[in-house]
XYZ file of C-alpha atoms in Angstrom:
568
model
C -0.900 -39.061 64.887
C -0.376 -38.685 61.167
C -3.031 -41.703 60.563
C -5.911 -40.304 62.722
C -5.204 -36.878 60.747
C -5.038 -38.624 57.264
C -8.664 -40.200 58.433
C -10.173 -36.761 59.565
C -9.457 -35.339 56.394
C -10.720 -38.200 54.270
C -13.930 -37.960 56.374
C -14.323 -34.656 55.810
C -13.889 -35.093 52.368
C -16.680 -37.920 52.148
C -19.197 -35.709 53.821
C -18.303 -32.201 52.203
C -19.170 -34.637 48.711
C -22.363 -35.990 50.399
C -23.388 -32.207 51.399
C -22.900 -31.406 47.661
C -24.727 -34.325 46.084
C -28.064 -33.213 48.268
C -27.671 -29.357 47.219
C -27.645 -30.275 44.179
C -30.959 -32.965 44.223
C -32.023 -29.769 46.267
C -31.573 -27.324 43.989
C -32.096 -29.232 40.865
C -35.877 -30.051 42.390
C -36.911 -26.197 43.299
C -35.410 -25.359 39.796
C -37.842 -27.693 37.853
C -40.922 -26.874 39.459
C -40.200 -23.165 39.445
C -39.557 -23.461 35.294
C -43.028 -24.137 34.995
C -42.659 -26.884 32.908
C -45.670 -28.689 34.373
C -46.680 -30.245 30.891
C -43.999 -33.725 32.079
C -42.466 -34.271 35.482
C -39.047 -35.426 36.024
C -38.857 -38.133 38.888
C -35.570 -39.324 39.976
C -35.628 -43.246 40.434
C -32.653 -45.563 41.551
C -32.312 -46.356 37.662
C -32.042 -42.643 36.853
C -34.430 -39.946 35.862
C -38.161 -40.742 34.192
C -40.393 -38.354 32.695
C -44.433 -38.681 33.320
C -46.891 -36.755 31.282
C -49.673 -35.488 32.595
C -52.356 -35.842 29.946
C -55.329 -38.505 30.716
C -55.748 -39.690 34.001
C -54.545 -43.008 33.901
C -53.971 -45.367 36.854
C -49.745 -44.600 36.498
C -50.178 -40.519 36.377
C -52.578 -41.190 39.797
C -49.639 -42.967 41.554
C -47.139 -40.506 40.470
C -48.966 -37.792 41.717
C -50.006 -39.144 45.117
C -46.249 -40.241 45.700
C -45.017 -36.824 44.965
C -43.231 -34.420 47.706
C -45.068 -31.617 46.048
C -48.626 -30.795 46.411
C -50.584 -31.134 42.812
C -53.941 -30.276 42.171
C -56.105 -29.625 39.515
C -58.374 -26.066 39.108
C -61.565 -25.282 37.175
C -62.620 -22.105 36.133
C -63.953 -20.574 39.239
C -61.062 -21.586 41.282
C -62.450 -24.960 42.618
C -59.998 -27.818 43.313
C -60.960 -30.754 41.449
C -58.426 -32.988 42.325
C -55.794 -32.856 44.790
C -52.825 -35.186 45.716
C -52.144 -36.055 49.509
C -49.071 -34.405 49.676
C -51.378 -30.772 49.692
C -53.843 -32.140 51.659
C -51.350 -32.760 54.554
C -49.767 -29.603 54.107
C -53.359 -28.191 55.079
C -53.614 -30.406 57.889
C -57.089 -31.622 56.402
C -58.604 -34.968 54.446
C -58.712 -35.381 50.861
C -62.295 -34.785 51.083
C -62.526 -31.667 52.914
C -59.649 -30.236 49.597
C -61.228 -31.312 46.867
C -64.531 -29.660 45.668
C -63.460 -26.588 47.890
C -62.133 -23.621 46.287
C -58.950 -22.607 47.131
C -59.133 -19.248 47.967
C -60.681 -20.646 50.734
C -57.222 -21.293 51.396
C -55.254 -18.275 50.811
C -55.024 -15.318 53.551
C -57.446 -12.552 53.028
C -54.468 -10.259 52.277
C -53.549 -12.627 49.014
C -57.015 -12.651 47.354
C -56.270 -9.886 45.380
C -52.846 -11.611 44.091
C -54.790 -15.061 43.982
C -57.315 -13.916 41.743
C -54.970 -12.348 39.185
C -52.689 -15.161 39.261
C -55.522 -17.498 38.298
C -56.625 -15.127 35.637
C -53.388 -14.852 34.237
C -52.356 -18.721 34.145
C -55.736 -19.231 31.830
C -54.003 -17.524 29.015
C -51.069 -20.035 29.109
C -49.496 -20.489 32.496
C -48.692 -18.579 35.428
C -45.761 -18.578 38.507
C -46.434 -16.933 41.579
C -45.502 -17.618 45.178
C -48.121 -17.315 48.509
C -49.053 -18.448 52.001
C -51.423 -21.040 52.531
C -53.501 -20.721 55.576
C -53.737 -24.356 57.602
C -55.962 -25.940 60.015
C -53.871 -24.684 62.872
C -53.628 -21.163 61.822
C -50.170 -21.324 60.585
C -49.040 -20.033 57.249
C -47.094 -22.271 55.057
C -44.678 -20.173 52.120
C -45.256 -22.474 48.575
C -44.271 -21.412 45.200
C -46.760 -21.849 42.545
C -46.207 -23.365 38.823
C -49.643 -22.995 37.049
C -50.565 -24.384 33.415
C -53.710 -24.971 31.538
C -54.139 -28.550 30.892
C -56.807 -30.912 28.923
C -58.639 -32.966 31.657
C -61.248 -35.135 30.407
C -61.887 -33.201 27.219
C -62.141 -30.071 29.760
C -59.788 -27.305 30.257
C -58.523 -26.976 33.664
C -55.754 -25.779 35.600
C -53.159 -28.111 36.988
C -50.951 -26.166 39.704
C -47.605 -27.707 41.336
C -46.605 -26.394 44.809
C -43.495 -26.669 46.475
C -42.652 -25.911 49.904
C -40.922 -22.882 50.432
C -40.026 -23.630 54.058
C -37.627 -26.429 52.499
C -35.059 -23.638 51.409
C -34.415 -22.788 55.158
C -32.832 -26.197 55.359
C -31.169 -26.088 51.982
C -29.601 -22.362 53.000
C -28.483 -24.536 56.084
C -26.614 -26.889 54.189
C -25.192 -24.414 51.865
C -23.510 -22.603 54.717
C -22.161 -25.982 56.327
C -20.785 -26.787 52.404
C -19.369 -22.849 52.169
C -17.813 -23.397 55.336
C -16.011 -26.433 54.530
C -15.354 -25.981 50.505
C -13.573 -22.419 52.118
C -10.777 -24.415 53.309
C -10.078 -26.349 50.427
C -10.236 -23.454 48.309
C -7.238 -21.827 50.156
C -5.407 -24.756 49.955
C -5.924 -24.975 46.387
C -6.438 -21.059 45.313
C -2.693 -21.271 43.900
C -3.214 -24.472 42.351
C -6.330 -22.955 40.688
C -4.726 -19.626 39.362
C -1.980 -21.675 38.049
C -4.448 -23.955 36.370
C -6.549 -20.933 34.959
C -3.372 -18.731 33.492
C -2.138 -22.353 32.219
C -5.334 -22.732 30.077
C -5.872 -19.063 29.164
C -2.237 -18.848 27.657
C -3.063 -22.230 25.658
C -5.960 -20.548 24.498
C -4.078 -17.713 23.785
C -1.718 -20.229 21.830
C -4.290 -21.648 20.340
C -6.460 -18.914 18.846
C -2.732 -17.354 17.474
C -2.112 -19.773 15.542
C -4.997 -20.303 13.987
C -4.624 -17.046 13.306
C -1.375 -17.457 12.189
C -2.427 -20.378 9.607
C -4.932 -18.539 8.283
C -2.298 -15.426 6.746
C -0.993 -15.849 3.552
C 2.545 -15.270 4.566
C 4.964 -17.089 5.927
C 4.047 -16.553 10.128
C 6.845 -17.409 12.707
C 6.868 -16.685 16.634
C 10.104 -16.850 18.810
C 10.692 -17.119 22.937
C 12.191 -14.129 24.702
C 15.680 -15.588 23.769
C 15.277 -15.143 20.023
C 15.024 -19.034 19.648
C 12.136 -19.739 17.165
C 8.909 -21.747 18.595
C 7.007 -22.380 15.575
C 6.426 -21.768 11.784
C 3.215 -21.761 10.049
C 2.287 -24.303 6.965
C 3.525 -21.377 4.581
C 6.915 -22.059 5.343
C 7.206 -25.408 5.249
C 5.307 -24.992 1.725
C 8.029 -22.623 0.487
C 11.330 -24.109 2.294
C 10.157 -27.931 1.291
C 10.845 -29.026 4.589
C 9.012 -31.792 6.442
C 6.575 -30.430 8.914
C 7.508 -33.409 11.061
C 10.590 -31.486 11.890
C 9.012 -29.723 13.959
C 12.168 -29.282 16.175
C 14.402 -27.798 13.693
C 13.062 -24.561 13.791
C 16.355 -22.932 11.566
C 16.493 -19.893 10.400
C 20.266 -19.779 9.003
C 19.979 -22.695 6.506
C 17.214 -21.093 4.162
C 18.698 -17.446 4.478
C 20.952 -16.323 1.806
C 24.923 -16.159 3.618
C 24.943 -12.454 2.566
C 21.961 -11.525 4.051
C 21.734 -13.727 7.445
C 24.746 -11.468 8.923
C 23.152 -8.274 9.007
C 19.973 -10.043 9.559
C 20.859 -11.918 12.621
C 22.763 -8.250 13.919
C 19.098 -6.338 13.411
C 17.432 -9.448 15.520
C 19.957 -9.726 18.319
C 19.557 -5.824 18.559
C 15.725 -5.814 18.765
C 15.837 -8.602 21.515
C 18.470 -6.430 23.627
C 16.105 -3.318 23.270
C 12.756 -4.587 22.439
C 12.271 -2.526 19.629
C 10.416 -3.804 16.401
C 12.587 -6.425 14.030
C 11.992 -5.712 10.394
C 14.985 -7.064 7.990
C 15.314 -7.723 4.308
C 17.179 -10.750 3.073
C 16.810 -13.686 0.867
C 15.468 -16.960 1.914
C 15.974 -20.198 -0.656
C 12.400 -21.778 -1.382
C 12.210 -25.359 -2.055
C 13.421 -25.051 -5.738
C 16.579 -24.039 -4.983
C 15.991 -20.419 -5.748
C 16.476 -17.011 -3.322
C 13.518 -14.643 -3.521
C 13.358 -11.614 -1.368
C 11.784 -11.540 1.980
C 10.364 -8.926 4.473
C 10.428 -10.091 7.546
C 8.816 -7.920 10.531
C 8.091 -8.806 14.225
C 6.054 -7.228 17.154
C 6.907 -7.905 20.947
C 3.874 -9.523 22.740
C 3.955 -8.258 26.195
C 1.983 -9.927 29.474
C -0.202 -7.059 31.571
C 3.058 -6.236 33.283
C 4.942 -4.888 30.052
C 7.016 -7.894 30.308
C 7.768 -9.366 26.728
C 6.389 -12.424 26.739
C 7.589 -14.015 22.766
C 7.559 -12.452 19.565
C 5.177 -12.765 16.946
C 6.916 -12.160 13.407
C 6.016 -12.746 9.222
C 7.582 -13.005 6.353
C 6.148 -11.267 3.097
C 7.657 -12.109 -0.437
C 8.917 -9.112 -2.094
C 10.946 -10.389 -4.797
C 8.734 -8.796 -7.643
C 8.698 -5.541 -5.846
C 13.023 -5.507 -5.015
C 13.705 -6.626 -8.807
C 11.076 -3.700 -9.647
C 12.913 -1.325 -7.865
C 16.374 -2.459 -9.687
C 15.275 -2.222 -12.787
C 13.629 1.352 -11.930
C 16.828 2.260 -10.434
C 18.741 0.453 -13.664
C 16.394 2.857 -15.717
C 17.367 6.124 -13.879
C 21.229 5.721 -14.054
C 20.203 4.881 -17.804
C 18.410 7.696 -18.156
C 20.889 9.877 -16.166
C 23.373 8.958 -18.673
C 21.192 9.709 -21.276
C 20.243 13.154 -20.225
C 24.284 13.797 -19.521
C 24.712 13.375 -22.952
C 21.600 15.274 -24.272
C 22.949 17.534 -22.490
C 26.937 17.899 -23.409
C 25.252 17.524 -26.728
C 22.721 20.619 -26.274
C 26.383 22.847 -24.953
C 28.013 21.276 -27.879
C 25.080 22.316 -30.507
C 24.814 25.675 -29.255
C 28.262 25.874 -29.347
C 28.276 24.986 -32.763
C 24.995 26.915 -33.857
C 26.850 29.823 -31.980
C 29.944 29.363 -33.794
C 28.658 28.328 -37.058
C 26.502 32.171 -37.171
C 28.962 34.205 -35.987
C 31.373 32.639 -38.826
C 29.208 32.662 -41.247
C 27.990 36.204 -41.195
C 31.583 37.684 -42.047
C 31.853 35.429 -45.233
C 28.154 36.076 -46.193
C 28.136 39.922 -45.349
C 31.382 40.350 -47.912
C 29.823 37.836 -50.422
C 26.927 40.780 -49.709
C 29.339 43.539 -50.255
C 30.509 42.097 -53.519
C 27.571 41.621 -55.383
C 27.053 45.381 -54.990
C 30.202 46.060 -55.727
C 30.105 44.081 -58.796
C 27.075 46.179 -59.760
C 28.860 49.015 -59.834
C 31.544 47.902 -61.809
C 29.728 46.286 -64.174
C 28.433 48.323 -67.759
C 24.962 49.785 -67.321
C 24.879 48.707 -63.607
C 24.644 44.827 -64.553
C 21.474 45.598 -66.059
C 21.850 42.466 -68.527
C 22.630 40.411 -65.488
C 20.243 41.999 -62.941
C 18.105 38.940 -62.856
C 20.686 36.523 -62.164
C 22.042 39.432 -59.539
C 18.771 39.312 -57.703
C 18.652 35.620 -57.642
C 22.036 35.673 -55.906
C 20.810 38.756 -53.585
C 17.669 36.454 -52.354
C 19.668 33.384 -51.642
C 21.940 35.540 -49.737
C 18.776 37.040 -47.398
C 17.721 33.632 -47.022
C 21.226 32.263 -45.748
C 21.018 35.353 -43.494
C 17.304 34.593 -42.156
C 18.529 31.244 -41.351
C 21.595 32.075 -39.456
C 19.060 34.480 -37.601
C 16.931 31.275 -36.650
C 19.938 29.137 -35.633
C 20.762 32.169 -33.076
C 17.511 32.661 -31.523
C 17.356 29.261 -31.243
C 20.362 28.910 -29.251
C 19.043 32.048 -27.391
C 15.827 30.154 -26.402
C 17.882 27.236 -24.723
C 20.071 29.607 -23.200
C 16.715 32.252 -21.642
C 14.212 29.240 -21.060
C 14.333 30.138 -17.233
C 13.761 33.850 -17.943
C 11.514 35.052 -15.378
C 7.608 36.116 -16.512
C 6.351 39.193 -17.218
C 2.608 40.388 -17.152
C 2.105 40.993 -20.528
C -0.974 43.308 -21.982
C -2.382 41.111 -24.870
C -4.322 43.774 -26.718
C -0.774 45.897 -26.755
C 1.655 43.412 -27.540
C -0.868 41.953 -30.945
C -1.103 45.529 -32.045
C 2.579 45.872 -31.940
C 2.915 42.645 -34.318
C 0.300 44.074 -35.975
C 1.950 47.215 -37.430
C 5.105 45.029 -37.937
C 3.276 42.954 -40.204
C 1.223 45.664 -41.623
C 2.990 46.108 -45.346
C 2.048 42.206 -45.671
C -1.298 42.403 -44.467
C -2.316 45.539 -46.660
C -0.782 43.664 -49.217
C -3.221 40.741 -48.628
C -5.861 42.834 -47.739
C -6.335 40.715 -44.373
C -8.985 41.274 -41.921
C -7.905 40.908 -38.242
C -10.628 40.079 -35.166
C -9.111 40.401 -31.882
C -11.109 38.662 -28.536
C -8.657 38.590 -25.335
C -11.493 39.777 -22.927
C -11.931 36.765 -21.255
C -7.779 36.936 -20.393
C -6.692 40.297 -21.417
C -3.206 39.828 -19.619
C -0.528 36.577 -19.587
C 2.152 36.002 -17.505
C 5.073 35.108 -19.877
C 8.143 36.000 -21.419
C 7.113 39.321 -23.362
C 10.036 38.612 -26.354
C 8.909 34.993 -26.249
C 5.461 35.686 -26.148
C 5.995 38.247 -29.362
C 7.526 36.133 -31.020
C 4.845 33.587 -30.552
C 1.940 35.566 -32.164
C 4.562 37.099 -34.529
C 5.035 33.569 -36.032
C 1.230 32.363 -36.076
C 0.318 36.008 -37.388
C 2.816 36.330 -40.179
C 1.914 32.308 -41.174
C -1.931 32.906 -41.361
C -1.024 36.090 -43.651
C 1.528 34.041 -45.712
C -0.415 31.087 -46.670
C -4.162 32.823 -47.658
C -5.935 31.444 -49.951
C -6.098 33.269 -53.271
C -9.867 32.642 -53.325
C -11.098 34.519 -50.995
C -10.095 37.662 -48.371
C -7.725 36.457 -45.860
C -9.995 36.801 -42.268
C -7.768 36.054 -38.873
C -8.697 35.840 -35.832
C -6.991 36.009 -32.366
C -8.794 35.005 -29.082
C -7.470 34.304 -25.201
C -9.351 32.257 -22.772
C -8.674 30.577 -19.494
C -9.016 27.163 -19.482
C -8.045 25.374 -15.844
C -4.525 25.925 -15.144
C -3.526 26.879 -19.081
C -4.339 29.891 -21.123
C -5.093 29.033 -24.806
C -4.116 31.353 -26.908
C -5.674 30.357 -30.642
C -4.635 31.677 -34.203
C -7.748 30.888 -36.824
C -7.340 31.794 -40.721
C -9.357 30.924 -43.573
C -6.280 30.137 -45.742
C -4.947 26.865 -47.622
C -4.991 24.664 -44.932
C -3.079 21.413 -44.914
C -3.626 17.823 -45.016
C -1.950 16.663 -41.324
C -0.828 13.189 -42.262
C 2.217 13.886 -39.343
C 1.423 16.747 -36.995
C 4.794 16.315 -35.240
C 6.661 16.782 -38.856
C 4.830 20.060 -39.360
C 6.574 21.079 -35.844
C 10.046 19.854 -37.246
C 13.207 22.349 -38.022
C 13.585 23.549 -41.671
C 10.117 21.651 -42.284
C 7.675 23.339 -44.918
C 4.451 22.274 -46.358
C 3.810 25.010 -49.097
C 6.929 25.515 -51.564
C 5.217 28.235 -53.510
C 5.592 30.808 -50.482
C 9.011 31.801 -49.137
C 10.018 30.904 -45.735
C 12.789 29.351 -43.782
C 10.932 26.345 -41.847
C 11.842 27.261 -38.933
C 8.771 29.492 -37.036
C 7.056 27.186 -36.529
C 9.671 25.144 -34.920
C 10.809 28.060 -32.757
C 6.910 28.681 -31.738
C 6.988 24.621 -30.108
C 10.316 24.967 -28.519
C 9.263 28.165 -26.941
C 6.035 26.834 -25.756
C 7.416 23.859 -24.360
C 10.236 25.408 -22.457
C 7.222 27.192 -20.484
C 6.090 23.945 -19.877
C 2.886 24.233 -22.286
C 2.360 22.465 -25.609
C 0.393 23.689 -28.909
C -1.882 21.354 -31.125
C -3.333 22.332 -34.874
C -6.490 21.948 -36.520
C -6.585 21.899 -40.455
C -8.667 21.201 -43.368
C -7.266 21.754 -46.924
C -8.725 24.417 -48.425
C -10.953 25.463 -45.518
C -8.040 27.018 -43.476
C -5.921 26.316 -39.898
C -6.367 26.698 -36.865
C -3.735 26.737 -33.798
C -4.221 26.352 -29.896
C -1.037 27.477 -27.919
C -1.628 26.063 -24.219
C 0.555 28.002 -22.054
C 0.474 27.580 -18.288
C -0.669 30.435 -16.061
């Protein structure tokens, strides 16, 4: 029973292959002629398939075409068969002689003439397909499919037509429902097989096109299997570790990782592959020099349609450069913490001392004050003989005085740099310096020009701000130029986020070989003019604290210029 069944089967099989060996001559035969390539002809012989052309008329293209299964003829202009094969001749139930020098339309149904004609016109411009019925002797219509193409024929153009027999696909459609029929059952017996076969090849395509990918990345490129076991490196990593890419099954992880790293590594991996969250670590990983350089490792889960993780596809990006960046920023901030803890104990212990130094200095200086007048008084004539020398002492006493003023306000700026602003009236507040300076300026018979209507009001520190224009005022007044009348102006204008607020005078000037040293404490340029050193100084701190700056212009001789950029 087993053998008879083993024999059906095989049977089966031998004629299911014998059905699909004649739908495909079948199908490979209507496919040709319907191409139109009617230029050659393709004739399968028992040594395998020859190609005919069809120019000339030689003795071998005659025998070709009157052994054909296809009816061939030839067409002039007007539609008249010139030659025909046998093969159409029997399909119109008539002799050779009756076909040729006929026309053909004598041949097509009165209903087709219409479609005739065009097709004819149309295959003279190149070549034409068409499909109609043929009327024969008997009355019958026979289906053909038409493959028209102009031709050279005897130094003539004509038109050579191939027809097929239509009626041939009935039995064809036959023979593809017997082969459907049977190729049914095997495909249900092998449908599994198949979809095995087809997820097989589209996962090692899938395999494939990853790692080219994967190759192509200039990192180092690693994937792992659902258990966290590593499948495969990329040629990076056997370029960095040194290892042999033959061993290919020592995919290792631990002996390349630095032992203080691979801990917490390893931890962050067995985590991600328990929740399926993405693995990113930092740790070191020894290159084939023998040297550690940081590593940034980060994997995503690849998941199948299902959600299912499927492996993990990881890399691993050198960031050495950018972790020994980061120390030696972070080396630089605790540096520079540090350094501004001890700028700033030493700012509490300067103002300490400034604030100590003043206050115990004016009691000594105040008596030394108090004695000079008194010794005045004692002396004969009022000191008159020593009056000079009395004065001298009297001025170097104001001057100790001014300066112990300075050292206090400039412990009082440190101390009020967070004051909050004020809006301050421009035109007011310069007036107001104005008549304070006034005994000086009549005495150097200045001329003042005042332009703030571009900015007529500034948010600052009014007492700062005073001070300020106080400083710059009472400087352009002090250094004039003996050679001509002193001529200051004063204007305020927006520029972005600053207001500049610029000083001009037409006075000495000064050659600015170091602008920052004309900024410095107890720092003068002109000896012949009293003054302490220290406005100018007080004018930069003040402006800085606001988080502004102030730059100079000078030319000796020609006069100065200042531009105090305050923010607004």
């Amino acid at each position: 029973m087993a053998d008879s069944t083993s024999s059906s089967s095989l049977d089966l099989a031998r004629e299911n292959e014998d059905l699909r060996h004649r739908l495909q001559e079948a199908e490979d035969l209507i496919y040709a002629v319907r191409t139109g390539a009617v230029d050659a002809l393709a004739i399968q012989s028992p040594d395998g398939p020859r190609i005919f052309t069809l120019q000339g008329a030689d003795e071998g293209y005659r025998t070709l075409i009157e052994q054909m299964n296809e009816g061939a003829m030839l067409l002039n202009h007007d539609g008249t068969i010139l030659y025909c094969n046998a093969c159409l001749a029997g399909w119109l139930q008539r002799g050779l002689e009756e076909v040729m020098g006929a026309s053909f339309a004598n041949f097509v149904p009165a209903s087709f003439q219409a479609y005739w004609s065009a097709l004819l016109a149309q295959s003279w411009t190149g070549h034409g397909k068409g499909e109609l019925p043929l009327q024969i002797k008997d009355g019958a219509l026979r289906p053909l499919s038409l493959s028209l193409k102009v031709l050279t024929f005897n130094e003539a153009s004509v038109v050579a037509v191939i027809l097929t027999d239509l009626s041939a696909e009935r039995e064809i459609r036959i023979i593809q429902a017997l082969v459907t029929e049977q190729n049914a059952v095997i495909d249900r017996k092998n449908k599994e097989l198949k979809l095995q076969e087809a997820a097989r090849l589209i996962v090692e395509q899938s395999a494939a096109e990853a790692n080219r990918m994967l190759e192509g990345i200039p990192q180092i490129a690693w994937t792992a299997n659902t258990d966290g076991i590593t499948t495969y490196f990329n040629r990076r990593w056997f370029d960095y570790t040194g290892q042999a890419a033959s061993h290919t099954e020592q995919y290792q992880w631990k002996p390349y990782q630095h032992p203080h790293d691979a801990v917490i590594a390893d931890e962050r991996w067995q985590h991600c592959l328990r929740t399926g969250e993405v693995f990113e670590a930092e740790f070191r990983l020894r290159g084939s020099d023998g040297a550690y350089r940081w590593m940034l490792s980060r994997a995503l889960p690849s998941l199948n349609p299902q959600g299912q993780i499927i492996e993990w596809i990881g890399t691993c990006t050198d960031i050495h450069q950018h972790k020994m960046d980061l120390e030696r920023i972070d080396l630089a901030q605790r540096q520079l913490q540090e350094n501004n803890t001890q700028l700033t104990r030493a700012n509490a212990d300067l103002d300490n001392f400034i604030y100590t130094a003043s206050h115990d200095l004016k009691a000594p200086i105040t008596n030394i004050e108090g004695l000079l007048q008194a010794l005045l008084q004692e002396l004969p004539d009022k000191g008159q003989e020593v009056r000079p020398i009395m004065n001298m002492m009297q001025e170097s006493v104001d001057r100790f005085k001014r300066t112990i003023e300075h050292l206090t306000t400039i412990t009082k700026l440190q101390k009020e740099s967070g004051l909050p602003a004020d809006s301050v009236n421009l035109d007011r507040l310069i007036e107001e310096v104005r008549l304070d300076l006034l005994p000086q300026i009549n005495d150097a018979g200045a001329d003042f020009h005042v332009d703030v209507r571009e900015l007529p009001v500034l948010s600052f520190t009014e007492k700062n701000l005073r001070s300020i224009i106080y400083n710059l005022l009472s400087n352009a007044v002090k250094y004039r130029s003996p050679e001509r009348v002193p001529n200051v102006r004063i204007q305020c204008r927006p520029d972005g986020e600053y207001a500049i607020l610029q000083v001009q005078d037409n006075g000495l000037g000064m050659r600015l070989t170091n602008k920052e040293k004309l900024f410095a404490m107890f720092e003068r340029l002109h000896d012949h003019v009293e003054g302490s050193g220290m406005g100018l100084y007080i004018v930069k701190k003040i402006v800085e604290n606001a988080g502004g700056r102030i730059e100079v212009e000078s030319q000796v001789d020609v006069g100065s210029t200042f531009k105090v950029y305050l923010r607004r």
